[in-house]
Tab-separated table of N, CA and C and ligand atoms in Angstrom:
chain	number	residue	atom	x	y	z
A	1	MET	N	-19.476	-1.535	5.416
A	1	MET	CA	-19.159	-2.925	4.215
A	1	MET	C	-20.568	-3.428	4.401
A	2	ASN	N	-20.506	-4.411	3.237
A	2	ASN	CA	-21.755	-5.145	2.977
A	2	ASN	C	-21.508	-6.558	3.123
A	3	GLU	N	-21.730	-7.504	3.449
A	3	GLU	CA	-21.468	-8.946	3.477
A	3	GLU	C	-20.984	-9.464	1.767
A	4	SER	N	-21.573	-8.865	0.994
A	4	SER	CA	-21.703	-9.145	-0.351
A	4	SER	C	-20.404	-8.772	-0.756
A	5	SER	N	-19.691	-7.834	-0.509
A	5	SER	CA	-18.514	-7.446	-1.291
A	5	SER	C	-17.328	-8.112	-0.690
A	6	ILE	N	-17.285	-9.215	0.617
A	6	ILE	CA	-16.386	-10.015	0.635
A	6	ILE	C	-16.151	-11.353	-0.414
A	7	THR	N	-14.921	-11.325	-0.619
A	7	THR	CA	-14.373	-12.069	-1.147
A	7	THR	C	-13.643	-13.234	-0.956
A	8	PRO	N	-14.520	-14.146	-0.615
A	8	PRO	CA	-13.560	-15.558	0.959
A	8	PRO	C	-12.239	-16.263	-0.116
A	9	CYS	N	-11.186	-16.310	0.301
A	9	CYS	CA	-9.904	-16.768	-0.481
A	9	CYS	C	-10.581	-18.559	-0.296
A	10	SER	N	-9.317	-18.985	-0.777
A	10	SER	CA	-9.666	-20.177	-1.323
A	10	SER	C	-9.487	-21.408	-0.322
A	11	GLY	N	-9.707	-21.411	0.940
A	11	GLY	CA	-9.206	-22.752	1.602
A	11	GLY	C	-8.380	-22.874	2.299
A	12	GLN	N	-7.547	-21.677	2.345
A	12	GLN	CA	-5.750	-21.971	2.800
A	12	GLN	C	-6.085	-21.580	4.175
A	13	CYS	N	-7.184	-20.413	4.424
A	13	CYS	CA	-7.263	-19.561	5.626
A	13	CYS	C	-7.177	-20.261	7.190
A	14	ARG	N	-6.647	-19.223	7.683
A	14	ARG	CA	-7.047	-19.692	9.266
A	14	ARG	C	-8.567	-19.061	9.446
A	15	VAL	N	-8.881	-20.190	10.170
A	15	VAL	CA	-9.894	-19.887	10.797
A	15	VAL	C	-10.251	-19.755	12.263
A	16	THR	N	-10.804	-18.276	12.751
A	16	THR	CA	-10.828	-17.484	13.940
A	16	THR	C	-11.974	-17.816	14.702
A	17	ALA	N	-11.937	-18.328	15.666
A	17	ALA	CA	-13.558	-18.211	16.607
A	17	ALA	C	-14.186	-16.785	16.708
A	18	GLN	N	-15.192	-16.715	16.389
A	18	GLN	CA	-15.845	-15.354	16.634
A	18	GLN	C	-16.928	-15.505	17.700
A	19	SER	N	-17.448	-15.110	18.906
A	19	SER	CA	-18.525	-14.879	19.215
A	19	SER	C	-19.111	-13.065	19.763
A	20	ALA	N	-19.968	-13.263	20.483
A	20	ALA	CA	-20.903	-11.859	20.375
A	20	ALA	C	-21.645	-12.422	21.371
A	21	THR	N	-22.244	-11.223	22.274
A	21	THR	CA	-23.348	-11.592	22.860
A	21	THR	C	-24.300	-10.213	22.780
A	22	VAL	N	-25.253	-11.069	22.139
A	22	VAL	CA	-26.118	-9.691	21.740
A	22	VAL	C	-27.532	-9.926	22.982
A	23	GLY	N	-27.465	-8.627	23.315
A	23	GLY	CA	-28.350	-8.324	24.621
A	23	GLY	C	-29.936	-8.301	24.046
A	24	SER	N	-30.576	-8.615	25.269
A	24	SER	CA	-31.876	-9.021	24.944
A	24	SER	C	-32.872	-7.667	24.792
A	25	GLY	N	-32.469	-6.378	25.161
A	25	GLY	CA	-33.262	-5.177	24.988
A	25	GLY	C	-32.651	-4.352	23.787
A	26	ILE	N	-32.271	-5.108	22.715
A	26	ILE	CA	-31.633	-4.061	21.405
A	26	ILE	C	-33.156	-4.557	20.678
A	27	GLY	N	-33.076	-3.909	19.754
A	27	GLY	CA	-34.448	-3.867	18.737
A	27	GLY	C	-34.039	-4.909	17.442
A	28	ARG	N	-34.793	-5.094	16.666
A	28	ARG	CA	-34.732	-5.919	15.785
A	28	ARG	C	-33.513	-5.440	14.977
A	29	ARG	N	-33.828	-4.522	14.188
A	29	ARG	CA	-33.185	-3.129	13.400
A	29	ARG	C	-31.546	-3.140	13.703
A	30	THR	N	-31.404	-3.229	15.212
A	30	THR	CA	-30.134	-3.249	15.905
A	30	THR	C	-29.728	-4.576	15.644
A	31	PHE	N	-30.431	-5.423	16.280
A	31	PHE	CA	-30.234	-6.847	15.866
A	31	PHE	C	-29.364	-7.320	14.541
A	32	LEU	N	-30.151	-6.982	13.552
A	32	LEU	CA	-29.984	-7.093	12.471
A	32	LEU	C	-28.532	-6.539	12.222
A	33	ALA	N	-28.045	-5.270	11.865
A	33	ALA	CA	-26.742	-4.442	11.704
A	33	ALA	C	-25.662	-5.458	12.926
A	34	GLN	N	-26.149	-5.552	13.853
A	34	GLN	CA	-24.989	-6.222	14.627
A	34	GLN	C	-25.009	-7.719	13.899
A	35	SER	N	-25.743	-8.108	13.553
A	35	SER	CA	-25.509	-9.896	12.902
A	35	SER	C	-24.635	-9.425	11.726
A	36	ALA	N	-25.374	-8.654	10.589
A	36	ALA	CA	-24.328	-8.202	9.565
A	36	ALA	C	-23.014	-7.831	9.611
A	37	MET	N	-22.700	-7.032	10.832
A	37	MET	CA	-21.192	-6.717	10.803
A	37	MET	C	-20.627	-7.725	11.728
A	38	LEU	N	-20.954	-8.655	12.150
A	38	LEU	CA	-20.352	-9.780	12.753
A	38	LEU	C	-19.811	-10.876	11.664
A	39	ALA	N	-20.710	-10.798	10.695
A	39	ALA	CA	-20.657	-12.044	9.757
A	39	ALA	C	-19.590	-11.257	8.952
A	40	ALA	N	-19.836	-10.075	8.523
A	40	ALA	CA	-18.510	-9.511	7.556
A	40	ALA	C	-17.319	-9.650	8.834
A	41	ILE	N	-17.110	-9.095	9.933
A	41	ILE	CA	-15.968	-9.485	10.544
A	41	ILE	C	-15.403	-11.245	10.628
A	42	THR	N	-16.371	-12.113	10.435
A	42	THR	CA	-16.339	-13.473	10.542
A	42	THR	C	-15.355	-13.432	9.555
A	43	ALA	N	-16.074	-13.225	8.465
A	43	ALA	CA	-15.512	-13.938	7.273
A	43	ALA	C	-14.081	-13.308	7.192
A	44	LEU	N	-14.058	-12.123	7.215
A	44	LEU	CA	-12.572	-11.348	7.147
A	44	LEU	C	-11.329	-12.008	7.980
A	45	ALA	N	-12.092	-12.142	9.062
A	45	ALA	CA	-11.107	-13.116	10.052
A	45	ALA	C	-10.662	-13.992	9.621
A	46	ALA	N	-11.594	-15.031	9.097
A	46	ALA	CA	-11.345	-16.478	8.522
A	46	ALA	C	-10.270	-16.371	7.077
A	47	CYS	N	-10.294	-15.419	6.964
A	47	CYS	CA	-9.311	-15.536	5.530
A	47	CYS	C	-7.840	-14.635	6.316
A	48	GLY	N	-8.086	-14.433	7.200
A	48	GLY	CA	-6.610	-14.041	7.734
A	48	GLY	C	-6.484	-12.304	7.532
A	49	ALA	N	-7.621	-11.776	6.710
A	49	ALA	CA	-7.461	-10.408	6.198
A	49	ALA	C	-8.117	-9.483	6.484
A	50	SER	N	-8.218	-8.055	6.119
A	50	SER	CA	-9.024	-7.208	6.729
A	50	SER	C	-8.237	-6.282	5.608
A	51	PRO	N	-9.264	-5.215	5.624
A	51	PRO	CA	-8.728	-3.988	4.199
A	51	PRO	C	-7.755	-3.364	5.031
A	52	ALA	N	-7.469	-3.686	6.203
A	52	ALA	CA	-6.244	-3.007	7.216
A	52	ALA	C	-5.011	-3.595	6.978
A	53	ASP	N	-5.034	-4.475	6.644
A	53	ASP	CA	-3.677	-5.953	6.752
A	53	ASP	C	-2.408	-4.950	6.887
A	54	SER	N	-1.813	-5.485	7.190
A	54	SER	CA	-0.661	-4.648	8.009
A	54	SER	C	0.582	-4.862	6.634
A	55	LEU	N	0.934	-3.385	6.649
A	55	LEU	CA	2.257	-3.737	5.437
A	55	LEU	C	3.304	-4.709	5.406
A	56	THR	N	3.529	-5.207	4.418
A	56	THR	CA	4.604	-6.134	4.567
A	56	THR	C	5.631	-6.049	3.343
A	57	GLY	N	6.779	-6.335	3.572
A	57	GLY	CA	8.294	-6.036	2.798
A	57	GLY	C	9.103	-5.515	3.798
A	58	PRO	N	10.303	-6.185	3.408
A	58	PRO	CA	11.343	-5.482	4.155
A	58	PRO	C	11.827	-4.186	4.552
A	59	THR	N	12.562	-3.859	5.495
A	59	THR	CA	13.304	-2.798	5.989
A	59	THR	C	14.562	-2.506	5.290
A	60	LEU	N	14.676	-1.575	4.416
A	60	LEU	CA	15.779	-1.553	4.280
A	60	LEU	C	16.638	-0.549	5.117
A	61	SER	N	17.582	-0.993	5.614
A	61	SER	CA	18.566	-0.441	6.229
A	61	SER	C	19.489	0.743	5.881
A	62	SER	N	19.715	0.894	4.540
A	62	SER	CA	20.418	1.724	3.925
A	62	SER	C	19.844	1.967	2.272
A	63	GLY	N	20.350	2.506	1.811
A	63	GLY	CA	19.544	3.250	0.354
A	63	GLY	C	20.172	2.176	-0.366
A	64	THR	N	19.348	1.562	-1.438
A	64	THR	CA	20.150	0.611	-2.399
A	64	THR	C	19.609	1.422	-3.999
A	65	THR	N	20.972	1.839	-4.661
A	65	THR	CA	20.597	2.229	-6.216
A	65	THR	C	20.708	1.397	-6.627
A	66	VAL	N	19.917	1.906	-7.810
A	66	VAL	CA	19.344	1.193	-9.258
A	66	VAL	C	19.761	1.719	-10.401
A	67	GLN	N	20.693	1.273	-11.213
A	67	GLN	CA	20.871	1.917	-12.500
A	67	GLN	C	19.888	1.840	-13.584
A	68	LEU	N	19.639	2.991	-13.926
A	68	LEU	CA	18.264	2.765	-14.877
A	68	LEU	C	18.891	2.059	-16.045
A	69	SER	N	20.052	2.048	-16.830
A	69	SER	CA	20.095	1.598	-17.876
A	69	SER	C	19.963	0.313	-17.930
A	70	SER	N	19.894	-0.279	-16.767
A	70	SER	CA	20.174	-1.821	-16.725
A	70	SER	C	18.559	-2.294	-16.661
A	71	TYR	N	17.730	-1.718	-16.784
A	71	TYR	CA	15.843	-1.732	-16.798
A	71	TYR	C	15.500	-0.962	-18.056
A	72	PRO	N	15.831	-1.715	-19.232
A	72	PRO	CA	14.712	-0.979	-20.524
A	72	PRO	C	13.233	-0.255	-20.551
A	73	ALA	N	12.751	-1.123	-19.366
A	73	ALA	CA	11.170	-0.770	-19.351
A	73	ALA	C	11.309	0.561	-18.667
A	74	LEU	N	12.303	0.967	-17.575
A	74	LEU	CA	12.144	1.984	-17.077
A	74	LEU	C	12.521	3.492	-17.893
A	75	ALA	N	12.940	3.229	-18.849
A	75	ALA	CA	13.347	4.081	-20.077
A	75	ALA	C	12.069	4.781	-20.530
A	76	SER	N	11.069	4.435	-20.037
A	76	SER	CA	9.435	4.771	-20.550
A	76	SER	C	8.525	5.644	-19.494
A	77	VAL	N	7.707	6.527	-19.533
A	77	VAL	CA	6.936	6.672	-18.295
A	77	VAL	C	5.704	5.578	-18.337
A	78	GLY	N	5.328	5.032	-16.948
A	78	GLY	CA	4.694	4.120	-16.848
A	78	GLY	C	4.978	2.628	-16.994
A	79	GLY	N	6.673	2.750	-17.574
A	79	GLY	CA	7.547	1.493	-17.281
A	79	GLY	C	8.047	0.538	-15.798
A	80	ILE	N	7.550	-0.664	-15.576
A	80	ILE	CA	7.480	-1.598	-14.439
A	80	ILE	C	9.264	-2.396	-14.766
A	81	ALA	N	9.904	-2.417	-13.707
A	81	ALA	CA	10.803	-3.252	-13.844
A	81	ALA	C	10.731	-3.895	-12.437
A	82	LEU	N	10.869	-5.352	-12.481
A	82	LEU	CA	11.191	-6.353	-11.473
A	82	LEU	C	12.558	-6.322	-10.888
A	83	VAL	N	12.597	-6.273	-9.825
A	83	VAL	CA	13.972	-6.343	-9.441
A	83	VAL	C	13.847	-6.776	-8.321
A	84	THR	N	15.496	-7.488	-7.546
A	84	THR	CA	15.596	-8.132	-6.612
A	84	THR	C	16.817	-7.414	-5.504
A	85	ILE	N	15.855	-6.567	-4.428
A	85	ILE	CA	16.665	-6.007	-3.552
A	85	ILE	C	16.727	-6.777	-2.335
A	86	ALA	N	18.207	-6.440	-1.397
A	86	ALA	CA	18.100	-7.044	-0.423
A	86	ALA	C	17.402	-8.596	-0.207
A	87	ALA	N	17.548	-9.140	-1.241
A	87	ALA	CA	16.838	-10.642	-1.389
A	87	ALA	C	15.559	-10.690	-1.606
A	88	SER	N	14.680	-9.858	-1.441
A	88	SER	CA	13.486	-9.081	-1.741
A	88	SER	C	12.878	-8.663	-2.999
A	89	PRO	N	11.938	-9.013	-3.537
A	89	PRO	CA	10.897	-8.894	-4.641
A	89	PRO	C	10.429	-7.576	-4.649
A	90	PHE	N	11.285	-6.876	-5.303
A	90	PHE	CA	10.725	-5.251	-5.551
A	90	PHE	C	10.201	-4.733	-6.780
A	91	ALA	N	9.134	-3.953	-7.254
A	91	ALA	CA	9.025	-3.504	-8.473
A	91	ALA	C	9.232	-1.607	-8.430
A	92	ILE	N	9.924	-1.357	-9.929
A	92	ILE	CA	9.973	-0.170	-9.656
A	92	ILE	C	8.892	0.632	-10.502
A	93	VAL	N	8.484	1.554	-10.481
A	93	VAL	CA	7.745	2.187	-11.434
A	93	VAL	C	8.091	3.404	-11.723
A	94	ARG	N	8.087	3.487	-13.243
A	94	ARG	CA	8.343	4.686	-13.780
A	94	ARG	C	7.092	5.595	-13.846
A	95	THR	N	6.746	6.762	-13.124
A	95	THR	CA	5.318	7.188	-12.475
A	95	THR	C	5.670	8.509	-13.661
A	96	GLY	N	6.706	9.334	-13.685
A	96	GLY	CA	6.837	10.784	-14.701
A	96	GLY	C	8.358	10.820	-15.242
A	97	VAL	N	8.434	11.648	-15.750
A	97	VAL	CA	9.943	11.759	-16.365
A	97	VAL	C	10.992	11.953	-15.155
A	98	SER	N	10.663	12.401	-14.043
A	98	SER	CA	11.575	12.146	-13.216
A	98	SER	C	10.937	11.967	-11.799
A	99	THR	N	9.724	10.959	-11.794
A	99	THR	CA	9.388	10.248	-10.627
A	99	THR	C	9.383	8.834	-10.747
A	100	PHE	N	9.200	8.304	-9.502
A	100	PHE	CA	9.681	6.553	-9.670
A	100	PHE	C	8.842	6.100	-8.584
A	101	VAL	N	8.219	4.995	-8.102
A	101	VAL	CA	7.854	4.489	-7.188
A	101	VAL	C	8.744	3.253	-6.797
A	102	ALA	N	8.739	2.946	-5.306
A	102	ALA	CA	9.727	1.486	-5.760
A	102	ALA	C	8.479	0.743	-4.365
A	103	LEU	N	8.403	-0.584	-4.599
A	103	LEU	CA	7.116	-1.332	-4.037
A	103	LEU	C	7.700	-2.898	-3.850
A	104	SER	N	7.597	-2.967	-2.499
A	104	SER	CA	7.393	-4.703	-2.132
A	104	SER	C	6.493	-5.064	-3.093
A	105	ARG	N	7.103	-6.280	-3.636
A	105	ARG	CA	5.960	-7.187	-4.377
A	105	ARG	C	5.343	-8.350	-3.381
A	106	VAL	N	5.717	-8.193	-1.945
A	106	VAL	CA	5.267	-8.779	-1.251
A	106	VAL	C	3.637	-8.643	-0.782
A	107	CYS	N	2.728	-9.441	-1.094
A	107	CYS	CA	0.895	-9.182	-0.951
A	107	CYS	C	0.861	-9.303	0.895
A	108	PRO	N	0.593	-8.352	0.820
A	108	PRO	CA	0.127	-7.764	2.171
A	108	PRO	C	-0.860	-8.542	2.687
A	109	HIS	N	-1.600	-9.667	1.959
A	109	HIS	CA	-2.541	-10.717	2.554
A	109	HIS	C	-1.818	-11.742	3.123
A	110	GLN	N	-1.358	-12.522	2.231
A	110	GLN	CA	-0.934	-13.675	3.330
A	110	GLN	C	0.784	-13.919	2.561
A	111	GLY	N	1.494	-12.870	1.607
A	111	GLY	CA	2.497	-12.678	1.443
A	111	GLY	C	2.672	-13.540	0.539
A	112	SER	N	2.139	-13.865	-0.434
A	112	SER	CA	2.660	-14.106	-1.936
A	112	SER	C	3.196	-13.431	-2.635
A	113	ILE	N	4.084	-13.454	-3.784
A	113	ILE	CA	4.980	-12.627	-4.473
A	113	ILE	C	3.801	-12.261	-5.477
A	114	VAL	N	3.969	-11.139	-5.651
A	114	VAL	CA	2.647	-10.425	-6.583
A	114	VAL	C	3.500	-10.352	-7.887
A	115	ASP	N	2.942	-10.611	-9.377
A	115	ASP	CA	3.401	-10.593	-10.557
A	115	ASP	C	3.078	-9.102	-11.385
A	116	GLN	N	3.387	-8.453	-12.112
A	116	GLN	CA	2.965	-7.711	-12.846
A	116	GLN	C	1.769	-7.700	-13.947
A	117	SER	N	1.055	-7.187	-13.551
A	117	SER	CA	-0.526	-7.680	-14.698
A	117	SER	C	-0.462	-6.141	-15.533
A	118	GLY	N	-0.850	-5.884	-16.835
A	118	GLY	CA	-0.763	-4.832	-17.642
A	118	GLY	C	0.038	-3.829	-16.492
A	119	SER	N	-0.977	-2.198	-16.398
A	119	SER	CA	-0.208	-1.284	-15.932
A	119	SER	C	-0.085	-1.354	-14.224
A	120	GLY	N	-0.094	-2.685	-13.554
A	120	GLY	CA	-0.434	-2.646	-12.375
A	120	GLY	C	-0.033	-4.287	-11.631
A	121	PHE	N	-0.571	-4.918	-10.673
A	121	PHE	CA	0.081	-6.202	-9.866
A	121	PHE	C	-1.340	-7.031	-9.557
A	122	LEU	N	-0.676	-8.373	-9.837
A	122	LEU	CA	-2.029	-9.178	-9.534
A	122	LEU	C	-1.220	-10.389	-8.304
A	123	CYS	N	-1.891	-10.329	-7.544
A	123	CYS	CA	-1.413	-11.965	-6.387
A	123	CYS	C	-1.981	-12.891	-7.242
A	124	PRO	N	-1.001	-14.039	-7.374
A	124	PRO	CA	-1.833	-15.537	-7.879
A	124	PRO	C	-2.002	-16.093	-6.937
A	125	ASN	N	-2.113	-15.746	-5.644
A	125	ASN	CA	-2.766	-16.786	-4.746
A	125	ASN	C	-4.034	-16.780	-4.152
A	126	HIS	N	-4.548	-15.217	-4.297
A	126	HIS	CA	-5.860	-14.862	-3.933
A	126	HIS	C	-6.861	-13.869	-4.904
A	127	GLY	N	-5.867	-13.276	-5.743
A	127	GLY	CA	-6.217	-12.470	-6.740
A	127	GLY	C	-6.471	-10.851	-6.669
A	128	ALA	N	-5.687	-10.783	-5.195
A	128	ALA	CA	-5.719	-8.972	-4.973
A	128	ALA	C	-4.734	-8.308	-6.085
A	129	GLN	N	-5.376	-7.343	-6.326
A	129	GLN	CA	-5.043	-6.242	-7.423
A	129	GLN	C	-4.423	-5.157	-7.126
A	130	PHE	N	-3.901	-4.200	-7.867
A	130	PHE	CA	-2.973	-3.325	-6.648
A	130	PHE	C	-2.557	-2.367	-8.379
A	131	ASN	N	-2.815	-1.428	-8.303
A	131	ASN	CA	-2.592	0.072	-8.971
A	131	ASN	C	-0.652	0.042	-9.170
A	132	ALA	N	-0.365	1.024	-10.347
A	132	ALA	CA	1.207	1.251	-10.555
A	132	ALA	C	1.364	1.658	-9.392
A	133	SER	N	0.886	2.281	-8.581
A	133	SER	CA	1.371	2.847	-7.138
A	133	SER	C	1.373	2.382	-5.785
A	134	GLY	N	0.988	0.954	-6.329
A	134	GLY	CA	0.638	-0.092	-4.961
A	134	GLY	C	-0.687	-0.186	-4.360
A	135	SER	N	-1.425	0.365	-4.580
A	135	SER	CA	-2.804	0.316	-3.860
A	135	SER	C	-3.526	-0.613	-4.200
A	136	TRP	N	-4.271	-1.187	-3.435
A	136	TRP	CA	-4.992	-2.087	-3.320
A	136	TRP	C	-6.330	-1.656	-4.213
A	137	ILE	N	-6.797	-2.318	-5.412
A	137	ILE	CA	-7.911	-1.813	-6.239
A	137	ILE	C	-9.139	-3.006	-6.393
A	138	GLY	N	-8.641	-4.056	-6.260
A	138	GLY	CA	-9.756	-5.246	-6.454
A	138	GLY	C	-9.016	-6.333	-5.823
A	139	GLY	N	-10.016	-7.310	-5.868
A	139	GLY	CA	-9.895	-8.782	-5.904
A	139	GLY	C	-9.861	-8.780	-3.976
A	140	GLN	N	-8.883	-9.926	-3.899
A	140	GLN	CA	-9.213	-10.380	-2.463
A	140	GLN	C	-9.360	-8.842	-1.899
A	141	PRO	N	-9.451	-8.873	-0.448
A	141	PRO	CA	-9.312	-7.390	0.392
A	141	PRO	C	-8.267	-7.704	1.230
A	142	THR	N	-7.420	-6.485	0.969
A	142	THR	CA	-5.945	-6.151	1.872
A	142	THR	C	-5.669	-4.845	1.853
A	143	GLY	N	-4.521	-4.977	2.415
A	143	GLY	CA	-4.189	-3.666	2.466
A	143	GLY	C	-3.547	-3.320	1.097
A	144	ASN	N	-2.403	-1.951	1.019
A	144	ASN	CA	-1.515	-1.705	-0.064
A	144	ASN	C	-0.105	-2.504	-0.328
A	145	LEU	N	0.115	-2.475	-0.972
A	145	LEU	CA	1.354	-3.098	-0.913
A	145	LEU	C	2.766	-2.165	-0.309
A	146	ARG	N	3.625	-2.228	0.242
A	146	ARG	CA	5.014	-1.239	0.777
A	146	ARG	C	5.300	-0.510	-0.159
A	147	SER	N	5.661	0.260	-0.018
A	147	SER	CA	5.905	1.584	-0.999
A	147	SER	C	7.289	2.192	-0.166
A	148	TYR	N	8.131	2.791	-0.971
A	148	TYR	CA	9.415	2.895	-0.611
A	148	TYR	C	9.746	4.369	-1.032
A	149	ALA	N	10.906	5.348	-0.494
A	149	ALA	CA	10.800	6.479	-0.827
A	149	ALA	C	12.094	6.192	-1.911
A	150	THR	N	12.020	7.446	-3.181
A	150	THR	CA	12.645	6.897	-4.017
A	150	THR	C	13.864	8.179	-4.413
A	151	VAL	N	14.919	8.361	-4.403
A	151	VAL	CA	15.613	9.364	-5.074
A	151	VAL	C	15.889	9.388	-6.564
A	152	TYR	N	15.762	10.171	-7.441
A	152	TYR	CA	16.199	10.060	-8.606
A	152	TYR	C	16.918	11.149	-9.152
A	153	ASP	N	18.161	10.403	-9.741
A	153	ASP	CA	19.577	11.545	-9.848
A	153	ASP	C	19.439	11.257	-11.856
A	154	ALA	N	19.115	12.361	-12.046
A	154	ALA	CA	19.130	12.496	-13.497
A	154	ALA	C	20.433	12.173	-14.427
A	155	LYS	N	21.586	12.886	-13.755
A	155	LYS	CA	22.779	12.941	-14.305
A	155	LYS	C	23.346	11.731	-14.256
A	156	ALA	N	23.084	10.857	-13.160
A	156	ALA	CA	23.840	9.448	-12.845
A	156	ALA	C	22.854	8.421	-13.584
A	157	GLY	N	21.613	8.924	-14.094
A	157	GLY	CA	20.910	7.838	-14.671
A	157	GLY	C	20.423	6.718	-13.440
A	158	THR	N	20.243	7.215	-12.000
A	158	THR	CA	20.186	6.020	-11.109
A	158	THR	C	18.626	6.530	-10.244
A	159	VAL	N	18.463	5.557	-9.608
A	159	VAL	CA	17.270	5.828	-8.265
A	159	VAL	C	17.741	4.986	-7.393
A	160	THR	N	17.494	6.041	-6.394
A	160	THR	CA	18.179	5.091	-5.074
A	160	THR	C	16.607	4.976	-3.934
A	161	ILE	N	16.738	3.784	-3.805
A	161	ILE	CA	15.687	3.444	-2.849
A	161	ILE	C	15.773	2.965	-1.424
A	162	SER	N	14.824	3.723	-0.760
A	162	SER	CA	15.126	3.785	0.771
A	162	SER	C	13.961	3.089	1.590
B	201	FES	S1	-1.923	-13.807	-0.705
B	201	FES	FE1	-4.147	-13.678	-0.800
B	201	FES	S2	-4.238	-12.388	-2.230
B	201	FES	FE2	-1.878	-12.387	-1.786
């Protein structure tokens, strides 16, 4: 990781003190490499974030079935519907004729609710961007949106999310 790739957040972050002991017997190159790594870790810790932020979103104790006819956007491949399941914000994405992705819209960085943006998602808080599969693709470094298993029932016209 290089330091210039880190996008700091806008000042609502926790700051975590970092320290390191640099031994006197190391060379200049090792010292510079360790310093750069420490600076990167400190910057990420200051934002309360890392590329491996833990996944966020509710655990669904039982499957929730969604009637596709209630969400016209899901009639087409690439369509995205924003739904509420178990009092939490979700997105359902039709990724193929008979395939769907269900995502929590809780941002893994600091828990804001991501909005649909084009064919993916954008967090309004610090700008993390996610593709239609929920993978982080830019902006504030963080993890991926939490995804859930889906079962499509073509005959019933439903998707069950668990
Ligand atoms: S809460 Fe910080 S990018 Fe979403």
